[in-house]
Every structure is written in C-alpha cells, then in structure tokens.
Amino acid sequence: MSASKKWSLADFKILVTGGSKGLGRAIVEECLSLGASVLFTARGREELDRVQATLAAVYGAERVQTMAADVSTADGRAALVARVAELWGTLDVLVNNVGTNDRMPAADVTFNGFERMIATNQTSAFFMCTLCLPLLRKSSHASVINITSLAGVRSSGTGVVYAMTKAAMGHMSEALACEWAGYGIRVNAVAPWMARTPLLEAAVQKDPAALDAVCEATPLGRLGDPADTAGAVAFLCMPASAYITGQVLCVDGGLAAQGFRGPCVVPHAQGS
C-alpha cells in the first residue's frame, strides 16, 4: 500500500455520535479533512443543521451527512443504524463519542441520574457496536473507536458514576477487540484528559481558576485541545494503524504516566 493511502481516509464512511460540538465536532472535521464521508448525530436538529451547513461549504454536501437521534434510547439507535444502511450500505468506522456527566459526590447521585449516565455513556456504545456489526463486516478496513476518558483510567475527581462508565467502555474495547478480531474489525478506545469543550466550560463556570490546577498537574502544562483527541482518532481509523487493536490510548499530556512530579523533573533554566 502506498504511503498516501496508508495515511488517508479517502472513501471511508464514518459514523460519529455526538458530533455537533466539542470533541465530536473536532473528530468530524478531522475525518472530513482527510477525505472521509461522515454521518454525525446529536439530539438537537437546529444545531446539526448549522454545523452541517458550515462543513458542507468546505467539504461538499455529499460528504457531510447528519441525523438527529438520541442514542441513549433503543429507538434512536435503531433509526440511526437504519439511516447508515440506507445511505451507504456499509460502514468503515464507528466512533462512539456521545457522553454526559453530572459532577457530584457519589452520595448525592440519584437513581434516575445514575441510569441516565449509564444509558448515555455505556449502554449506547455497546449497542451501537452490535447494531453496526453487519455493516462493519462489509468493510475491508473496519474499526470501532470508543471515546472514553482519563477518568476511566485514573481517578480524577469528576464523579464516580462517570468514571465507572468510562472504565467500562475501555474494557469493552479490549474485550470486543479480541472477539471481533476474527472478523477483521479493530476496536480501540481514546481516553482524553480535560479539553476545552462546552461540557468542561459549563462545569467550571463558577470557578474557572480550577483549570490552573489541572494545568499544573499535567506534565505538558496545558489543557488538551479537541484537535488533540481528533488526531488520535483519525490515526486509529487509518490503514497505517492496521495492526493496532484492543488499546486504550490516553491523550492526556502525560498525566496517566506520572505518579509524582517531584523536584527532579521541574524544568530548570537552560545551562543551569
């Protein structure tokens, strides 16, 4: 295979859930820029239409498709997969990106809030995978990429239920990669650390300075950018990553690798 094809998504058909803003929108744009056709979803039709118009003006209307769907429900998932089958008849990549979080101590979590996070983050990802399996099996380079979180790899204080769901998505990716390897379908997960998204901005609205502590604790010294996660996702879609499966890739500025940032790793002035 030529280098240009190994590092391209030309002619790929990609489905991205939760693709109208934040990490999802960055993933959609990255895949489009590399030549893919993308169908992305969200619950709000008005926002989808606005984003679709913007992207279609750059990449062409035929490559930018949307559908309003709530993938936390069985009906929403079924309708979305039926739309993919109608539109393309096959699927190269499924990106399970949709997610939500209610940041609160475990003792304050209600049963309904618990069920909502499980349905949105965990249940939706599992059943989107199984529903898309017949379409993925028609592709010669199929893969699934689940967007988890560093909260599912290390405790980050963003809520126990959220951490549970993201950890489950990561382990699901590992187990499913082994089960579906016989089909030639790769399954990986990407686990971002805090990135500047609408979800994060809303969470720290009352105390924006809290992000200073996040930057200080992160070896690279900054928050993530949605483009950081999008680049990792695009790589895992590409033929260049054809032998990578069952992995949870942390896009975290080095946070998961760091046990304690002691004095020996504090940067010194050059020549000191």
Short mmCIF file of C-alpha atoms in Angstrom, two decimals:
data_model
loop_
_atom_site.label_atom_id
_atom_site.label_comp_id
_atom_site.label_asym_id
_atom_site.label_seq_id
_atom_site.Cartn_x
_atom_site.Cartn_y
_atom_site.Cartn_z
CA MET A 1 0.00 0.00 0.00
CA SER A 2 1.31 3.45 -0.89
CA ALA A 3 2.15 5.92 1.84
CA SER A 4 -0.55 8.27 0.62
CA LYS A 5 -3.24 5.61 1.13
CA LYS A 6 -1.86 4.47 4.49
CA TRP A 7 -2.24 7.97 5.88
CA SER A 8 -5.56 8.87 4.26
CA LEU A 9 -9.25 8.36 4.96
CA ALA A 10 -10.30 8.90 1.35
CA ASP A 11 -13.51 7.00 0.55
CA PHE A 12 -14.01 5.96 4.19
CA LYS A 13 -17.56 6.00 5.54
CA ILE A 14 -17.54 7.10 9.18
CA LEU A 15 -20.32 7.43 11.76
CA VAL A 16 -19.73 9.76 14.74
CA THR A 17 -22.20 10.02 17.60
CA GLY A 18 -22.40 13.31 19.48
CA GLY A 19 -20.69 15.08 16.60
CA SER A 20 -22.11 18.60 16.63
CA LYS A 21 -19.80 20.19 19.21
CA GLY A 22 -16.72 19.73 21.36
CA LEU A 23 -14.61 16.63 20.80
CA GLY A 24 -17.19 15.16 18.43
CA ARG A 25 -17.14 18.11 16.07
CA ALA A 26 -13.33 18.14 16.07
CA ILE A 27 -13.36 14.43 15.15
CA VAL A 28 -15.86 15.04 12.35
CA GLU A 29 -13.78 17.86 10.89
CA GLU A 30 -10.53 15.90 11.14
CA CYS A 31 -12.02 12.92 9.31
CA LEU A 32 -13.53 15.14 6.63
CA SER A 33 -10.20 16.91 6.10
CA LEU A 34 -8.58 13.53 5.45
CA GLY A 35 -11.08 12.58 2.76
CA ALA A 36 -13.81 10.65 4.60
CA SER A 37 -17.55 10.94 4.25
CA VAL A 38 -19.10 11.42 7.68
CA LEU A 39 -22.56 11.00 9.16
CA PHE A 40 -22.75 12.60 12.59
CA THR A 41 -25.52 12.81 15.12
CA ALA A 42 -26.80 14.87 18.01
CA ARG A 43 -30.19 15.31 19.65
CA GLY A 44 -30.71 18.91 18.51
CA ARG A 45 -31.77 19.34 14.88
CA GLU A 46 -31.14 23.09 14.79
CA GLU A 47 -27.53 22.79 15.89
CA LEU A 48 -26.93 19.90 13.49
CA ASP A 49 -28.24 21.94 10.58
CA ARG A 50 -25.98 24.87 11.46
CA VAL A 51 -22.85 22.72 11.72
CA GLN A 52 -23.72 20.76 8.59
CA ALA A 53 -24.09 23.95 6.55
CA THR A 54 -20.70 25.19 7.76
CA LEU A 55 -18.89 21.95 6.99
CA ALA A 56 -20.68 21.30 3.69
CA ALA A 57 -19.46 24.66 2.42
CA VAL A 58 -15.88 23.43 2.91
CA TYR A 59 -16.04 19.71 2.17
CA GLY A 60 -19.10 19.33 -0.07
CA ALA A 61 -22.67 18.47 0.85
CA GLU A 62 -22.41 14.88 -0.36
CA ARG A 63 -19.69 14.09 2.21
CA VAL A 64 -21.40 15.73 5.21
CA GLN A 65 -24.50 13.94 6.48
CA THR A 66 -26.40 14.40 9.74
CA MET A 67 -29.26 12.83 11.65
CA ALA A 68 -30.96 13.94 14.86
CA ALA A 69 -31.04 10.93 17.17
CA ASP A 70 -30.86 10.12 20.88
CA VAL A 71 -28.57 7.09 21.00
CA SER A 72 -29.28 6.58 24.70
CA THR A 73 -32.58 5.05 23.54
CA ALA A 74 -33.17 1.83 21.61
CA ASP A 75 -35.37 3.62 19.08
CA GLY A 76 -32.75 6.30 18.45
CA ARG A 77 -30.03 3.72 17.88
CA ALA A 78 -32.16 1.62 15.56
CA ALA A 79 -33.16 4.63 13.45
CA LEU A 80 -29.56 5.81 13.16
CA VAL A 81 -28.19 2.45 12.03
CA ALA A 82 -31.05 2.13 9.54
CA ARG A 83 -30.04 5.51 8.14
CA VAL A 84 -26.42 4.37 7.71
CA ALA A 85 -27.61 1.23 5.91
CA GLU A 86 -29.81 3.31 3.63
CA LEU A 87 -27.13 5.91 2.92
CA TRP A 88 -24.06 3.71 2.39
CA GLY A 89 -24.94 0.05 2.85
CA THR A 90 -21.62 -0.40 4.65
CA LEU A 91 -19.58 1.25 7.40
CA ASP A 92 -15.82 1.61 7.80
CA VAL A 93 -15.61 3.28 11.21
CA LEU A 94 -17.95 3.76 14.16
CA VAL A 95 -16.91 6.45 16.63
CA ASN A 96 -18.87 6.24 19.89
CA ASN A 97 -18.34 9.75 21.20
CA VAL A 98 -21.63 10.74 22.82
CA GLY A 99 -21.40 11.14 26.58
CA THR A 100 -22.56 13.11 29.58
CA ASN A 101 -21.56 13.74 33.18
CA ASP A 102 -23.27 15.04 36.31
CA ARG A 103 -20.35 16.04 38.52
CA MET A 104 -21.29 15.32 42.13
CA PRO A 105 -20.24 13.18 45.11
CA ALA A 106 -21.37 9.56 44.94
CA ALA A 107 -23.71 10.02 47.93
CA ASP A 108 -25.64 12.70 46.03
CA VAL A 109 -26.31 10.62 42.90
CA THR A 110 -29.97 9.76 42.36
CA PHE A 111 -31.16 6.54 40.79
CA ASN A 112 -32.51 8.40 37.75
CA GLY A 113 -29.26 10.31 37.31
CA PHE A 114 -27.29 7.07 37.59
CA GLU A 115 -29.45 5.37 34.98
CA ARG A 116 -29.18 8.36 32.62
CA MET A 117 -25.38 8.34 32.66
CA ILE A 118 -25.24 4.56 32.21
CA ALA A 119 -27.66 4.73 29.26
CA THR A 120 -25.89 7.64 27.55
CA ASN A 121 -22.25 6.66 28.07
CA GLN A 122 -22.16 2.89 28.36
CA THR A 123 -25.33 1.26 27.03
CA SER A 124 -25.38 3.39 23.89
CA ALA A 125 -21.79 2.47 22.99
CA PHE A 126 -22.31 -1.27 23.45
CA PHE A 127 -25.48 -1.49 21.40
CA MET A 128 -24.21 0.85 18.70
CA CYS A 129 -21.34 -1.60 18.27
CA THR A 130 -23.56 -4.66 17.99
CA LEU A 131 -26.12 -2.97 15.74
CA CYS A 132 -23.38 -1.76 13.39
CA LEU A 133 -21.64 -5.14 13.22
CA PRO A 134 -23.33 -6.31 9.97
CA LEU A 135 -22.35 -3.04 8.28
CA LEU A 136 -18.79 -3.12 9.63
CA ARG A 137 -18.31 -6.68 8.38
CA LYS A 138 -18.84 -5.42 4.82
CA SER A 139 -15.75 -3.20 5.08
CA SER A 140 -12.20 -4.37 4.39
CA HIS A 141 -10.76 -1.92 6.96
CA ALA A 142 -13.42 -1.71 9.65
CA SER A 143 -12.82 -0.35 13.12
CA VAL A 144 -14.62 0.97 16.18
CA ILE A 145 -13.24 3.79 18.30
CA ASN A 146 -14.80 4.45 21.69
CA ILE A 147 -14.19 7.84 23.28
CA THR A 148 -13.67 7.15 26.95
CA SER A 149 -11.87 9.45 29.40
CA LEU A 150 -8.80 9.54 31.58
CA ALA A 151 -11.37 9.38 34.38
CA GLY A 152 -11.87 5.75 33.37
CA VAL A 153 -8.13 5.03 33.70
CA ARG A 154 -7.19 7.05 36.81
CA SER A 155 -9.33 8.68 39.48
CA SER A 156 -9.76 12.33 38.54
CA GLY A 157 -12.46 13.52 40.91
CA THR A 158 -15.03 14.09 38.17
CA GLY A 159 -17.61 11.72 39.63
CA VAL A 160 -17.72 8.01 40.39
CA VAL A 161 -20.55 7.11 38.01
CA TYR A 162 -18.90 8.87 35.09
CA ALA A 163 -15.62 7.11 35.91
CA MET A 164 -17.42 3.75 36.06
CA THR A 165 -18.99 4.19 32.65
CA LYS A 166 -15.76 5.29 31.02
CA ALA A 167 -13.80 2.43 32.57
CA ALA A 168 -16.45 0.04 31.25
CA MET A 169 -16.08 1.48 27.76
CA GLY A 170 -12.32 0.99 27.89
CA HIS A 171 -12.56 -2.63 28.98
CA MET A 172 -15.36 -3.26 26.49
CA SER A 173 -12.99 -2.06 23.77
CA GLU A 174 -10.33 -4.55 24.85
CA ALA A 175 -12.73 -7.49 25.09
CA LEU A 176 -14.56 -6.67 21.87
CA ALA A 177 -11.26 -6.29 20.00
CA CYS A 178 -10.46 -9.91 20.83
CA GLU A 179 -13.95 -11.18 19.99
CA TRP A 180 -14.16 -9.36 16.67
CA ALA A 181 -10.57 -9.86 15.53
CA GLY A 182 -11.77 -12.88 13.56
CA TYR A 183 -13.97 -10.55 11.53
CA GLY A 184 -11.01 -8.27 10.81
CA ILE A 185 -12.64 -5.49 12.84
CA ARG A 186 -10.33 -3.46 15.07
CA VAL A 187 -11.64 -1.95 18.30
CA ASN A 188 -9.77 0.75 20.23
CA ALA A 189 -10.51 3.47 22.73
CA VAL A 190 -9.23 7.02 23.10
CA ALA A 191 -9.13 8.45 26.62
CA PRO A 192 -8.81 12.24 26.65
CA TRP A 193 -7.86 14.31 29.67
CA MET A 194 -9.58 17.64 30.24
CA ALA A 195 -10.01 19.55 26.98
CA ARG A 196 -11.65 22.89 26.35
CA THR A 197 -15.13 21.78 25.33
CA PRO A 198 -18.59 23.23 26.10
CA LEU A 199 -19.10 20.43 28.67
CA LEU A 200 -15.93 21.42 30.56
CA GLU A 201 -16.58 25.15 30.31
CA ALA A 202 -20.02 24.64 31.88
CA ALA A 203 -18.53 22.51 34.65
CA VAL A 204 -16.01 25.17 35.74
CA GLN A 205 -18.16 28.22 35.08
CA LYS A 206 -18.33 29.09 38.77
CA ASP A 207 -14.59 28.58 39.31
CA PRO A 208 -12.55 28.99 36.09
CA ALA A 209 -9.33 29.14 38.15
CA ALA A 210 -9.79 25.44 38.89
CA LEU A 211 -8.29 24.78 35.47
CA ASP A 212 -5.00 26.32 36.61
CA ALA A 213 -4.54 23.39 38.98
CA VAL A 214 -5.27 20.98 36.12
CA CYS A 215 -2.53 22.55 34.00
CA GLU A 216 -0.10 22.46 36.91
CA ALA A 217 -0.73 18.74 37.48
CA THR A 218 -0.32 17.86 33.79
CA PRO A 219 3.29 17.22 32.66
CA LEU A 220 2.83 19.10 29.38
CA GLY A 221 1.43 22.00 31.40
CA ARG A 222 -1.75 22.70 29.48
CA LEU A 223 -5.29 21.55 28.90
CA GLY A 224 -6.00 19.38 25.92
CA ASP A 225 -7.48 20.74 22.74
CA PRO A 226 -10.29 18.93 20.89
CA ALA A 227 -7.90 18.67 17.93
CA ASP A 228 -5.53 16.57 20.06
CA THR A 229 -8.18 13.91 20.51
CA ALA A 230 -9.34 14.20 16.90
CA GLY A 231 -5.83 13.49 15.63
CA ALA A 232 -5.59 10.33 17.73
CA VAL A 233 -8.97 9.12 16.49
CA ALA A 234 -8.06 9.78 12.86
CA PHE A 235 -4.84 7.81 13.23
CA LEU A 236 -6.71 4.81 14.65
CA CYS A 237 -9.09 4.95 11.67
CA MET A 238 -6.27 4.85 9.12
CA PRO A 239 -4.72 1.86 7.36
CA ALA A 240 -1.45 3.00 8.97
CA SER A 241 -2.80 1.65 12.29
CA ALA A 242 -3.96 -1.67 10.82
CA TYR A 243 -2.15 -3.79 13.44
CA ILE A 244 -3.38 -1.78 16.44
CA THR A 245 -6.41 -3.15 18.27
CA GLY A 246 -7.58 -3.60 21.85
CA GLN A 247 -5.78 -0.45 23.02
CA VAL A 248 -6.80 2.43 25.25
CA LEU A 249 -4.83 5.44 24.05
CA CYS A 250 -4.56 8.21 26.65
CA VAL A 251 -4.49 11.69 25.13
CA ASP A 252 -3.60 13.34 28.40
CA GLY A 253 -0.40 15.38 28.27
CA GLY A 254 1.39 12.65 30.24
CA LEU A 255 -0.92 12.68 33.27
CA ALA A 256 -1.60 8.93 33.44
CA ALA A 257 2.12 8.15 33.25
CA GLN A 258 3.01 10.41 36.15
CA GLY A 259 3.00 9.08 39.69
CA PHE A 260 4.51 12.10 41.42
CA ARG A 261 6.05 15.16 39.85
CA GLY A 262 8.96 15.61 42.20
CA PRO A 263 11.74 18.26 42.21
CA CYS A 264 13.99 16.36 39.79
CA VAL A 265 11.51 16.82 36.94
CA VAL A 266 10.88 20.52 37.45
CA PRO A 267 12.30 22.30 34.37
CA HIS A 268 15.42 24.35 35.02
CA ALA A 269 16.75 27.28 33.07
CA GLN A 270 18.96 26.29 30.15
CA GLY A 271 22.55 25.82 31.21
CA SER A 272 21.78 25.61 34.95
#
